[in-house]
mmCIF file of C-alpha atoms and ligand atoms in Angstrom:
data_model
loop_
_atom_site.group_PDB
_atom_site.id
_atom_site.type_symbol
_atom_site.label_atom_id
_atom_site.label_comp_id
_atom_site.label_asym_id
_atom_site.label_seq_id
_atom_site.Cartn_x
_atom_site.Cartn_y
_atom_site.Cartn_z
ATOM 1 C CA UNK A 199 -88.733 -181.890 21.542
ATOM 2 C CA UNK A 200 -85.616 -182.856 19.549
ATOM 3 C CA UNK A 201 -87.634 -185.670 18.060
ATOM 4 C CA UNK A 202 -90.241 -183.230 16.699
ATOM 5 C CA UNK A 203 -87.609 -180.912 15.262
ATOM 6 C CA UNK A 204 -85.937 -183.842 13.570
ATOM 7 C CA UNK A 205 -89.252 -184.949 12.023
ATOM 8 C CA UNK A 206 -89.858 -181.387 10.873
ATOM 9 C CA UNK A 207 -86.518 -181.016 9.116
ATOM 10 C CA UNK A 208 -86.483 -184.501 7.620
ATOM 11 C CA UNK A 209 -90.012 -183.937 6.266
ATOM 12 C CA UNK A 210 -88.977 -180.686 4.639
ATOM 13 C CA UNK A 211 -85.939 -182.181 2.943
ATOM 14 C CA UNK A 212 -87.750 -185.458 2.242
ATOM 15 C CA UNK A 213 -90.584 -183.728 0.417
ATOM 16 C CA UNK A 214 -88.261 -181.416 -1.476
ATOM 17 C CA UNK A 215 -86.280 -184.429 -2.578
ATOM 18 C CA UNK A 216 -89.480 -186.279 -3.516
ATOM 19 C CA UNK A 217 -90.751 -183.376 -5.620
ATOM 20 C CA UNK A 218 -87.411 -183.061 -7.408
ATOM 21 C CA UNK A 219 -87.520 -186.765 -8.231
ATOM 22 C CA UNK A 220 -91.126 -186.498 -9.421
ATOM 23 C CA UNK A 221 -90.185 -183.866 -11.960
ATOM 24 C CA UNK A 222 -86.900 -185.337 -13.118
ATOM 25 C CA UNK A 223 -87.965 -188.977 -13.291
ATOM 26 C CA UNK A 224 -91.209 -189.535 -15.200
ATOM 27 C CA UNK A 225 -92.851 -192.876 -14.404
ATOM 28 C CA UNK A 226 -96.273 -194.485 -14.137
ATOM 29 C CA UNK A 227 -96.126 -193.831 -10.413
ATOM 30 C CA UNK A 228 -95.639 -190.127 -10.725
ATOM 31 C CA UNK A 229 -98.260 -187.603 -9.547
ATOM 32 C CA UNK A 230 -96.666 -184.679 -11.321
ATOM 33 C CA UNK A 231 -96.994 -186.159 -14.801
ATOM 34 C CA UNK A 232 -100.381 -187.728 -14.095
ATOM 35 C CA UNK A 233 -101.704 -184.300 -13.079
ATOM 36 C CA UNK A 234 -100.255 -182.693 -16.224
ATOM 37 C CA UNK A 235 -101.473 -185.569 -18.434
ATOM 38 C CA UNK A 236 -105.031 -185.648 -17.069
ATOM 39 C CA UNK A 237 -105.240 -181.850 -17.280
ATOM 40 C CA UNK A 238 -104.186 -181.872 -20.930
ATOM 41 C CA UNK A 239 -106.601 -184.695 -21.702
ATOM 42 C CA UNK A 240 -109.641 -182.958 -20.176
ATOM 43 C CA UNK A 241 -108.575 -179.625 -21.684
ATOM 44 C CA UNK A 242 -108.421 -181.185 -25.174
ATOM 45 C CA UNK A 243 -111.931 -182.647 -24.731
ATOM 46 C CA UNK A 244 -113.150 -179.181 -23.629
ATOM 47 C CA UNK A 245 -111.664 -177.691 -26.779
ATOM 48 C CA UNK A 246 -113.105 -180.355 -29.110
ATOM 49 C CA UNK A 247 -116.612 -180.636 -27.621
ATOM 50 C CA UNK A 248 -117.184 -177.577 -25.380
ATOM 51 C CA UNK A 249 -120.472 -177.434 -23.488
ATOM 52 C CA UNK A 250 -120.543 -173.628 -23.633
ATOM 53 C CA UNK A 251 -118.780 -172.489 -26.796
ATOM 54 C CA UNK A 252 -116.713 -169.464 -25.734
ATOM 55 C CA UNK A 253 -114.636 -169.421 -28.890
ATOM 56 C CA UNK A 254 -111.389 -169.701 -26.908
ATOM 57 C CA UNK A 255 -109.409 -172.445 -25.210
ATOM 58 C CA UNK A 256 -108.405 -170.014 -22.461
ATOM 59 C CA UNK A 257 -111.403 -169.293 -20.273
ATOM 60 C CA UNK A 258 -111.587 -166.528 -17.675
ATOM 61 C CA UNK A 259 -109.006 -167.153 -14.885
ATOM 62 C CA UNK A 260 -107.335 -170.025 -16.776
ATOM 63 C CA UNK A 261 -103.853 -169.020 -15.600
ATOM 64 C CA UNK A 262 -104.966 -168.103 -12.093
ATOM 65 C CA UNK A 263 -106.400 -171.605 -11.700
ATOM 66 C CA UNK A 264 -103.299 -173.119 -13.262
ATOM 67 C CA UNK A 265 -101.310 -171.433 -10.510
ATOM 68 C CA UNK A 266 -103.685 -172.736 -7.812
ATOM 69 C CA UNK A 267 -103.403 -176.230 -9.251
ATOM 70 C CA UNK A 268 -99.611 -176.330 -8.992
ATOM 71 C CA UNK A 269 -99.550 -174.496 -5.665
ATOM 72 C CA UNK A 270 -102.224 -176.530 -3.901
ATOM 73 C CA UNK A 271 -101.135 -179.883 -5.257
ATOM 74 C CA UNK A 272 -97.373 -179.528 -4.864
ATOM 75 C CA UNK A 273 -95.981 -176.319 -3.422
ATOM 76 C CA UNK A 274 -98.170 -176.038 -0.338
ATOM 77 C CA UNK A 275 -97.001 -179.458 0.752
ATOM 78 C CA UNK A 276 -93.441 -178.505 -0.060
ATOM 79 C CA UNK A 277 -93.433 -175.276 1.913
ATOM 80 C CA UNK A 278 -94.476 -176.885 5.083
ATOM 81 C CA UNK A 279 -97.829 -178.582 5.278
ATOM 82 C CA UNK A 280 -96.276 -182.011 5.056
ATOM 83 C CA UNK A 281 -93.666 -181.198 7.656
ATOM 84 C CA UNK A 282 -96.116 -179.661 10.095
ATOM 85 C CA UNK A 283 -98.627 -182.481 9.705
ATOM 86 C CA UNK A 284 -95.946 -185.132 10.266
ATOM 87 C CA UNK A 285 -95.162 -183.453 13.567
ATOM 88 C CA UNK A 286 -98.855 -183.162 14.463
ATOM 89 C CA UNK A 287 -99.371 -186.888 13.790
ATOM 90 C CA UNK A 288 -96.386 -187.779 15.981
ATOM 91 C CA UNK A 289 -97.722 -185.567 18.780
ATOM 92 C CA UNK A 290 -101.166 -187.088 18.396
ATOM 93 C CA UNK A 291 -99.700 -190.600 18.709
ATOM 94 C CA UNK A 292 -97.711 -189.520 21.758
ATOM 95 C CA UNK A 293 -100.890 -188.218 23.390
ATOM 96 C CA UNK A 294 -102.616 -191.531 22.609
ATOM 97 C CA UNK A 295 -99.716 -193.453 24.129
ATOM 98 C CA UNK A 296 -99.839 -191.215 27.172
ATOM 99 C CA UNK A 297 -103.531 -192.104 27.472
ATOM 100 C CA UNK A 298 -102.616 -195.798 27.344
ATOM 101 C CA UNK A 299 -103.742 -196.394 23.733
ATOM 102 C CA UNK A 300 -101.593 -197.710 20.960
ATOM 103 C CA UNK A 301 -103.707 -196.483 18.072
ATOM 104 C CA UNK A 302 -107.288 -195.721 17.053
ATOM 105 C CA UNK A 303 -107.759 -198.689 14.771
ATOM 106 C CA UNK A 304 -111.337 -199.958 14.960
ATOM 107 C CA UNK A 305 -111.315 -202.076 11.821
ATOM 108 C CA UNK A 306 -108.035 -203.421 10.510
ATOM 109 C CA UNK A 307 -108.385 -203.491 6.743
ATOM 110 C CA UNK A 308 -104.682 -204.079 6.043
ATOM 111 C CA UNK A 309 -105.223 -207.841 5.768
ATOM 112 C CA UNK A 310 -108.064 -207.548 3.232
ATOM 113 C CA UNK A 311 -107.585 -208.122 -0.506
ATOM 114 C CA UNK A 312 -105.985 -205.029 -2.037
ATOM 115 C CA UNK A 313 -108.931 -204.124 -4.271
ATOM 116 C CA UNK A 314 -111.273 -204.277 -1.284
ATOM 117 C CA UNK A 315 -108.896 -202.014 0.652
ATOM 118 C CA UNK A 316 -108.904 -199.498 -2.203
ATOM 119 C CA UNK A 317 -112.674 -199.521 -2.452
ATOM 120 C CA UNK A 318 -113.195 -199.202 1.301
ATOM 121 C CA UNK A 319 -110.726 -196.363 1.553
ATOM 122 C CA UNK A 320 -112.242 -194.618 -1.473
ATOM 123 C CA UNK A 321 -115.829 -194.843 -0.180
ATOM 124 C CA UNK A 322 -114.919 -193.847 3.402
ATOM 125 C CA UNK A 323 -112.788 -190.882 2.292
ATOM 126 C CA UNK A 324 -115.424 -189.745 -0.194
ATOM 127 C CA UNK A 325 -118.172 -189.830 2.438
ATOM 128 C CA UNK A 326 -116.066 -187.999 5.037
ATOM 129 C CA UNK A 327 -115.136 -185.354 2.458
ATOM 130 C CA UNK A 328 -118.771 -184.934 1.434
ATOM 131 C CA UNK A 329 -119.550 -184.188 5.080
ATOM 132 C CA UNK A 330 -116.588 -181.807 5.511
ATOM 133 C CA UNK A 331 -117.718 -179.977 2.353
ATOM 134 C CA UNK A 332 -121.110 -179.378 3.992
ATOM 135 C CA UNK A 333 -119.320 -177.957 7.040
ATOM 136 C CA UNK A 334 -117.413 -175.585 4.742
ATOM 137 C CA UNK A 335 -120.787 -174.227 3.638
ATOM 138 C CA UNK A 336 -122.561 -174.265 7.006
ATOM 139 C CA UNK A 337 -119.922 -172.818 9.343
ATOM 140 C CA UNK A 338 -119.477 -169.099 8.570
ATOM 141 C CA UNK A 339 -115.760 -169.062 9.473
ATOM 142 C CA UNK A 340 -115.077 -171.968 7.096
ATOM 143 C CA UNK A 341 -117.275 -170.513 4.359
ATOM 144 C CA UNK A 342 -114.970 -167.463 4.196
ATOM 145 C CA UNK A 343 -112.200 -169.825 3.031
ATOM 146 C CA UNK A 344 -114.437 -171.873 0.752
ATOM 147 C CA UNK A 345 -115.692 -168.747 -1.077
ATOM 148 C CA UNK A 346 -112.520 -168.852 -3.152
ATOM 149 C CA UNK A 347 -113.657 -172.089 -4.794
ATOM 150 C CA UNK A 348 -117.078 -170.574 -5.410
ATOM 151 C CA UNK A 349 -115.630 -167.446 -7.015
ATOM 152 C CA UNK A 350 -115.340 -169.453 -10.255
ATOM 153 C CA UNK A 351 -117.424 -167.668 -12.905
ATOM 154 C CA UNK A 352 -116.751 -169.970 -15.866
ATOM 155 C CA UNK A 353 -116.238 -173.711 -15.600
ATOM 156 C CA UNK A 354 -113.031 -175.335 -16.833
ATOM 157 C CA UNK A 355 -110.956 -178.294 -15.566
ATOM 158 C CA UNK A 356 -108.461 -176.187 -13.587
ATOM 159 C CA UNK A 357 -111.250 -174.653 -11.475
ATOM 160 C CA UNK A 358 -111.081 -177.991 -9.645
ATOM 161 C CA UNK A 359 -107.961 -176.805 -7.817
ATOM 162 C CA UNK A 360 -109.039 -173.219 -7.147
ATOM 163 C CA UNK A 361 -109.338 -173.353 -3.378
ATOM 164 C CA UNK A 362 -107.717 -171.752 -0.352
ATOM 165 C CA UNK A 363 -104.753 -173.709 1.087
ATOM 166 C CA UNK A 364 -106.572 -173.624 4.417
ATOM 167 C CA UNK A 365 -109.041 -176.141 2.934
ATOM 168 C CA UNK A 366 -106.195 -178.674 2.770
ATOM 169 C CA UNK A 367 -105.575 -178.128 6.481
ATOM 170 C CA UNK A 368 -109.304 -178.460 7.285
ATOM 171 C CA UNK A 369 -109.846 -181.615 5.202
ATOM 172 C CA UNK A 370 -106.686 -183.381 6.364
ATOM 173 C CA UNK A 371 -107.311 -182.561 10.004
ATOM 174 C CA UNK A 372 -110.973 -183.556 10.071
ATOM 175 C CA UNK A 373 -110.497 -186.742 8.059
ATOM 176 C CA UNK A 374 -107.502 -187.885 10.109
ATOM 177 C CA UNK A 375 -109.396 -189.602 12.916
ATOM 178 C CA UNK A 376 -111.924 -191.512 10.737
ATOM 179 C CA UNK A 377 -109.039 -192.735 8.565
ATOM 180 C CA UNK A 378 -106.944 -193.681 11.582
ATOM 181 C CA UNK A 379 -109.872 -195.861 12.651
ATOM 182 C CA UNK A 380 -109.487 -198.070 9.596
ATOM 183 C CA UNK A 381 -105.778 -198.189 10.179
ATOM 184 C CA UNK A 382 -104.480 -196.654 6.935
ATOM 185 C CA UNK A 383 -103.898 -200.270 5.980
ATOM 186 C CA UNK A 384 -103.733 -199.357 2.396
ATOM 187 C CA UNK A 385 -101.298 -201.071 0.053
ATOM 188 C CA UNK A 386 -101.398 -198.692 -2.882
ATOM 189 C CA UNK A 387 -103.641 -195.666 -2.839
ATOM 190 C CA UNK A 388 -102.106 -194.131 -5.947
ATOM 191 C CA UNK A 389 -104.612 -195.383 -8.515
ATOM 192 C CA UNK A 390 -107.571 -194.166 -6.426
ATOM 193 C CA UNK A 391 -105.985 -190.752 -6.049
ATOM 194 C CA UNK A 392 -105.449 -190.473 -9.798
ATOM 195 C CA UNK A 393 -109.073 -191.521 -10.365
ATOM 196 C CA UNK A 394 -110.363 -188.804 -7.990
ATOM 197 C CA UNK A 395 -108.264 -186.175 -9.806
ATOM 198 C CA UNK A 396 -109.830 -187.235 -13.109
ATOM 199 C CA UNK A 397 -113.405 -187.161 -11.743
ATOM 200 C CA UNK A 398 -112.769 -183.768 -10.084
ATOM 201 C CA UNK A 399 -111.312 -182.299 -13.283
ATOM 202 C CA UNK A 400 -114.329 -183.543 -15.256
ATOM 203 C CA UNK A 401 -116.767 -182.189 -12.632
ATOM 204 C CA UNK A 402 -115.389 -178.709 -13.237
ATOM 205 C CA UNK A 403 -114.873 -179.058 -16.961
ATOM 206 C CA UNK A 404 -116.782 -177.277 -19.710
ATOM 207 C CA UNK A 405 -118.124 -180.593 -20.995
ATOM 208 C CA UNK A 406 -121.856 -181.407 -20.983
ATOM 209 C CA UNK A 407 -121.618 -184.959 -19.629
ATOM 210 C CA UNK A 408 -123.555 -186.786 -16.940
ATOM 211 C CA UNK A 409 -122.534 -190.436 -17.701
ATOM 212 C CA UNK A 410 -126.153 -191.601 -18.260
ATOM 213 C CA UNK A 411 -127.383 -194.020 -15.578
ATOM 214 C CA UNK A 412 -124.021 -193.742 -13.754
ATOM 215 C CA UNK A 413 -124.921 -190.189 -12.742
ATOM 216 C CA UNK A 414 -126.523 -191.621 -9.592
ATOM 217 C CA UNK A 415 -123.178 -193.109 -8.637
ATOM 218 C CA UNK A 416 -120.581 -190.679 -9.970
ATOM 219 C CA UNK A 417 -120.498 -186.927 -9.606
ATOM 220 C CA UNK A 418 -120.468 -185.256 -13.026
ATOM 221 C CA UNK A 419 -120.243 -181.854 -14.791
ATOM 222 C CA UNK A 420 -124.023 -181.480 -15.160
ATOM 223 C CA UNK A 421 -124.458 -182.060 -11.424
ATOM 224 C CA UNK A 422 -121.490 -180.128 -10.066
ATOM 225 C CA UNK A 423 -122.321 -177.000 -12.049
ATOM 226 C CA UNK A 424 -125.362 -176.614 -9.778
ATOM 227 C CA UNK A 425 -123.044 -176.717 -6.783
ATOM 228 C CA UNK A 426 -121.544 -173.541 -8.242
ATOM 229 C CA UNK A 427 -124.912 -171.883 -9.034
ATOM 230 C CA UNK A 428 -125.092 -168.303 -7.778
ATOM 231 C CA UNK A 429 -128.782 -168.515 -6.952
ATOM 232 C CA UNK A 430 -130.288 -171.531 -5.192
ATOM 233 C CA UNK A 431 -133.797 -171.995 -3.772
ATOM 234 C CA UNK A 432 -134.395 -171.464 -0.059
ATOM 235 C CA UNK A 433 -134.328 -175.172 0.845
ATOM 236 C CA UNK A 434 -130.809 -175.355 -0.603
ATOM 237 C CA UNK A 435 -129.642 -172.018 0.805
ATOM 238 C CA UNK A 436 -126.529 -173.669 2.284
ATOM 239 C CA UNK A 437 -125.729 -175.339 -1.024
ATOM 240 C CA UNK A 438 -126.465 -178.524 -2.954
ATOM 241 C CA UNK A 439 -124.539 -181.372 -4.621
ATOM 242 C CA UNK A 440 -121.672 -181.517 -2.124
ATOM 243 C CA UNK A 441 -120.235 -184.770 -3.489
ATOM 244 C CA UNK A 442 -116.591 -185.120 -4.479
ATOM 245 C CA UNK A 443 -116.271 -188.232 -6.651
ATOM 246 C CA UNK A 444 -119.513 -189.989 -5.710
ATOM 247 C CA UNK A 445 -122.970 -188.484 -6.166
ATOM 248 C CA UNK A 446 -124.755 -191.124 -4.058
ATOM 249 C CA UNK A 447 -124.404 -189.227 -0.761
ATOM 250 C CA UNK A 448 -126.359 -186.283 -2.165
ATOM 251 C CA UNK A 449 -129.097 -188.600 -3.420
ATOM 252 C CA UNK A 450 -129.247 -190.534 -0.139
ATOM 253 C CA UNK A 451 -129.274 -187.461 2.096
ATOM 254 C CA UNK A 452 -131.476 -185.350 -0.185
ATOM 255 C CA UNK A 453 -128.927 -182.676 -0.934
ATOM 256 C CA UNK A 454 -129.029 -183.354 -4.690
ATOM 257 C CA UNK A 455 -130.407 -180.554 -6.867
ATOM 258 C CA UNK A 456 -130.502 -180.552 -10.664
ATOM 259 C CA UNK A 457 -133.701 -178.699 -11.646
ATOM 260 C CA UNK A 458 -132.816 -178.344 -15.336
ATOM 261 C CA UNK A 459 -129.887 -178.237 -17.725
ATOM 262 C CA UNK A 460 -127.385 -175.903 -16.032
ATOM 263 C CA UNK A 461 -125.431 -174.965 -19.144
ATOM 264 C CA UNK A 462 -126.116 -171.230 -18.994
ATOM 265 C CA UNK A 463 -126.742 -170.541 -15.307
ATOM 266 C CA UNK A 464 -124.831 -167.816 -13.504
ATOM 267 C CA UNK A 465 -122.010 -169.144 -11.323
ATOM 268 C CA UNK A 466 -120.648 -167.669 -8.106
ATOM 269 C CA UNK A 467 -122.226 -166.679 -4.792
ATOM 270 C CA UNK A 468 -124.382 -163.746 -3.708
ATOM 271 C CA UNK A 469 -122.034 -160.783 -3.225
ATOM 272 C CA UNK A 470 -119.206 -162.177 -5.371
ATOM 273 C CA UNK A 471 -118.940 -158.806 -7.165
ATOM 274 C CA UNK A 472 -117.005 -157.649 -4.092
ATOM 275 C CA UNK A 473 -114.711 -160.685 -4.001
ATOM 276 C CA UNK A 474 -110.997 -159.859 -4.592
ATOM 277 C CA UNK A 475 -109.314 -160.895 -7.852
ATOM 278 C CA UNK A 476 -105.647 -161.694 -7.211
ATOM 279 C CA UNK A 477 -104.083 -164.603 -5.317
ATOM 280 C CA UNK A 478 -102.656 -162.560 -2.422
ATOM 281 C CA UNK A 479 -105.933 -160.797 -1.671
ATOM 282 C CA UNK A 480 -107.855 -164.043 -2.022
ATOM 283 C CA UNK A 481 -105.552 -165.746 0.481
ATOM 284 C CA UNK A 482 -105.817 -162.890 2.974
ATOM 285 C CA UNK A 483 -109.560 -162.196 2.603
ATOM 286 C CA UNK A 484 -110.848 -164.778 5.149
ATOM 287 C CA UNK A 485 -108.367 -163.662 7.822
ATOM 288 C CA UNK A 486 -109.228 -159.977 7.379
ATOM 289 C CA UNK A 487 -112.919 -160.785 7.466
ATOM 290 C CA UNK A 488 -112.678 -162.807 10.694
ATOM 291 C CA UNK A 489 -110.536 -160.193 12.472
ATOM 292 C CA UNK A 490 -113.086 -157.543 11.454
ATOM 293 C CA UNK A 491 -116.062 -159.524 12.695
ATOM 294 C CA UNK A 492 -114.399 -160.320 16.025
ATOM 295 C CA UNK A 493 -113.911 -156.594 16.720
HETATM 296 ZN ZN1 ZN B 128 -118.703 -175.863 -2.123
HETATM 297 ZN ZN1 ZN B 129 -116.399 -177.206 -7.426
#
């Protein structure tokens, strides 16, 4: 037990220390400044060549989404997710050891060339996340949390990070085992992470791009806007275009849907008129809903 408490406290202080260093020491290996830099870059492109010309650089919920971006990317980890997950991983490994297993590694990629490790990790994570995203739409309890992301009414880069913190818990938990199976043998995941932030920002941006022939490989604004469409046909009633960075999974598994140019379609979900506006209510909404439905 002491061991777990020690991990918990050292994680808390370790992450706090890490975040402080991130902010005070800009470098090429610094998530904080990459996030700010990529956000400014995509924002400037939105201002120069907007897809929908709204006559303002500050779309609806700009600041709300700015808050979610900082909270979900940094603060949520700081206030405990990191610490709790470190303990959970240690417990998980202890249970494995108790069961006579050392780890879950099925394929050891740590000895592969670095670029191959990056690519493997990127493709595996992207596929697993595509699948988890479908679960967020298909399982009613999870959909209550995911509604927050679908409450976006106007696209803009920061909408990328409008999601409930519970989604971080769901994604990290469900992707843990598949990733443990390839041994986390990754040398430097940083560049891939930065790339996924850029693609995600662009997917949600007010920029009418689809990258030409690369649209079958990479997710893009003209595809992802249909993921946010309020009205979808019956065959896509649970959603369409679930991809994160890659669009191939939706094409392979027939969940792709781009019937026409989506520039002016209504965004949201059926019933979003009732969805709460502020952060606190949005965080609480899924919990209130599930306690109501279990009564
Ligand atoms: Zn979704
Ligand atoms: Zn989205």
